[in-house]
Amino acid sequence: MPALEELEAAWEDAKHDVAYLGEIRRLARDYVGRPTPLYEAERLAAEVGGARIFLKREDLAHTGAHKINNAIGQGLLAKRMGKKRIIAETGAGQHGVATATVCALLGLECIVYMGEIDIERQKPNVFRMKLLGAEVRSVSSGSKTLKDAINEAIRDWVTNVDSTFYLFGTAAGMHPYPVIVRDLQAVIGREARAQIIEKTGALPNAVIACVGGGSNAIGMFYPFVADKDVDLIGVEAGGHGLESGLHSATITAGREGVLHGSRSYVLQDDNGQVVETHSISAGLDYPGVGRSMPGSTMPVAHAMSRLPTRRRWKASRPSAAPRGSFRRSNRAMQLRMG
Amino acid sequence: MTVPTPNARIAAAFEKARAENRAALMPFLTAGYPTIEASRDWLMAIVAGGADLIEIGIPFSDPLADGTTVQRTSQVALENGAGLTTAFEMVEYARANGVEIPIVFMGYVNPFFQFGIESLATEAQRVGVDGFIIADLPIEESDDFRVPLAAGGADLIYMVAPTTTDRRISEVAQRASGFIYCVSLTGVTGARASLADNLSEYIGRVRTQIDIPLAIGFGISTPDHVQQAAAIGDGVVVASAMINYLDTLPSNEQPAAATRFVRELADAAAKPGA
């Protein structure tokens, strides 16, 4: 707890520090390659119909995912706090690669906890982390995936709290991480909002993001929160279908619970034991979800609509409807933010 | 702030140990480990060895404050189908068989939260659970548990660690009843080769603000450790070391070995000069 208070105080201080923010901006531009493009996928729109579709190309950021936005901000924060040892958890390995990259950039020691099963199915990312000088520690407890890697990272942190900064990867977990990660990822939405206005002269009808722990979703949504006419739609991983129990649809199928120091939706059994998740995308299988509270007392979870599976997505798609009805047709399944 | 009504059994146990010039010994076992039946036998064996209090671990899928031993016992217990209900049944059995010492549950928020806080307090009162240690419950959220539990006669036991600031210790002091669980080191549960160097200074710092008993736990593994901890604390928790030892034995020998192990530790819990 004292470590979290120290982190919160450091963040409150850093986020008003012109030099710190300037360094993030410089690295975002010169190292990450921001702004990432907003690309209109015309052929996709022609195929599926219903709307003009724009893709915010976070995959073109250095290391191949939005995770680097957060890793750079937290890495610089660690340096500012005088912490030289960085630990992180990773599921698919994208956050691990981003963290290893930032540690190599900033000259920090890097230890990444990764579930044994994830190490096996994400070998290329394990290789990349090692190439970047990180130590990858295999976690064989529990379900041997992301949540267990987080458990092990927390155990490391409480043991080595003086020297160590925990570079947490998603907008879930203990306060102040959901706030820090949201603020560092909000660059996605800020850029996208300016870019869509530049390209179309208007705000979009809807902003859609996939939700695992929720970092890219909250990063994308947050700058649109005040835009009451823009629907914010989160899509969760349906896995083999909700009825199969093998999915990662935490908001849709989870219940309120406490996991990793955060009270939010959790995929769990009747006894409060956290259950294993499944998704073909290793990056989405986290049994909890972030509960950032942008300008309201409502967790962001409530702001995300319930469109968890491909089946429902297709069923709700108005194939040849005019622009605008896309939003209305989904309204029944959406809960507006704010 | 509501003034807690302390649980009578816990208060009496520490008072008895104090009167006998020793620290109260509180062994730990996991509900449902190594099997549901055997954990009940272990419980009775630990009582027979002379434990002053008993701590029953509630298995959880994500025991992030625990080291390898309790991670393993939790996982095995869950595979055995054990949970909070198992622990309540153990207490019911113990009380039916004449066990009078305080029994405290240690676990993580979510299983308690899903059981329902009011139901937890009611069931604790019904079967005779005297206190709850909730490893991932921050002080800021603790009143949600403390107040209903106190209404049912159970103490919410607060944890402090060497990194806990004086300001937070004072927040604990305003709320705590029963005893304080002083984590001996910065880290997770598990057997260790030696105690932390600064233990005495740290316990002294807690003592300046808190006047209820202080129990020391995490890493206390040998009679020698117990003796050192007993010299500075009012209570001593032994967990992983006993489980590790029992695990080396055939299951039919474990209960008798548990009794011997606890007796040896209880002998070591005498205060210096006693």
mmCIF file of N, CA, C and O in Angstrom, chain B residues 29 31 108 116 122 156 171 198 257 264:
data_model
loop_
_atom_site.group_PDB
_atom_site.id
_atom_site.type_symbol
_atom_site.label_atom_id
_atom_site.label_comp_id
_atom_site.label_asym_id
_atom_site.label_seq_id
_atom_site.Cartn_x
_atom_site.Cartn_y
_atom_site.Cartn_z
ATOM 1 N N LEU B 29 -3.334 -23.528 9.069
ATOM 2 C CA LEU B 29 -3.523 -24.627 8.117
ATOM 3 C C LEU B 29 -4.537 -24.187 7.064
ATOM 4 O O LEU B 29 -5.293 -23.241 7.286
ATOM 5 N N ALA B 31 -7.805 -24.821 4.806
ATOM 6 C CA ALA B 31 -9.032 -25.621 4.780
ATOM 7 C C ALA B 31 -9.044 -26.493 3.532
ATOM 8 O O ALA B 31 -8.885 -26.004 2.421
ATOM 9 N N TYR B 108 -8.731 -14.020 1.196
ATOM 10 C CA TYR B 108 -8.723 -12.877 0.275
ATOM 11 C C TYR B 108 -10.155 -12.366 0.110
ATOM 12 O O TYR B 108 -11.118 -13.112 0.324
ATOM 13 N N GLY B 116 -21.114 -12.953 0.783
ATOM 14 C CA GLY B 116 -21.966 -11.888 1.326
ATOM 15 C C GLY B 116 -21.473 -11.507 2.706
ATOM 16 O O GLY B 116 -21.323 -12.370 3.578
ATOM 17 N N THR B 122 -23.043 -13.552 10.062
ATOM 18 C CA THR B 122 -24.054 -14.422 10.677
ATOM 19 C C THR B 122 -23.514 -15.833 10.867
ATOM 20 O O THR B 122 -23.652 -16.437 11.941
ATOM 21 N N LEU B 156 -12.281 -7.939 12.903
ATOM 22 C CA LEU B 156 -11.519 -7.851 11.659
ATOM 23 C C LEU B 156 -10.078 -7.575 12.078
ATOM 24 O O LEU B 156 -9.797 -6.587 12.752
ATOM 25 N N GLU B 171 -4.256 4.925 11.513
ATOM 26 C CA GLU B 171 -5.579 4.593 10.977
ATOM 27 C C GLU B 171 -6.013 3.185 11.412
ATOM 28 O O GLU B 171 -7.181 2.951 11.707
ATOM 29 N N ASN B 198 15.539 -6.042 11.388
ATOM 30 C CA ASN B 198 14.980 -4.859 12.048
ATOM 31 C C ASN B 198 13.641 -5.130 12.734
ATOM 32 O O ASN B 198 12.889 -4.213 13.020
ATOM 33 N N ALA B 257 2.293 -35.985 14.210
ATOM 34 C CA ALA B 257 3.462 -35.117 13.996
ATOM 35 C C ALA B 257 3.085 -33.650 14.177
ATOM 36 O O ALA B 257 3.880 -32.858 14.706
ATOM 37 N N GLU B 264 6.316 -28.418 20.466
ATOM 38 C CA GLU B 264 7.698 -27.922 20.495
ATOM 39 C C GLU B 264 7.733 -26.398 20.330
ATOM 40 O O GLU B 264 8.474 -25.694 21.018
#
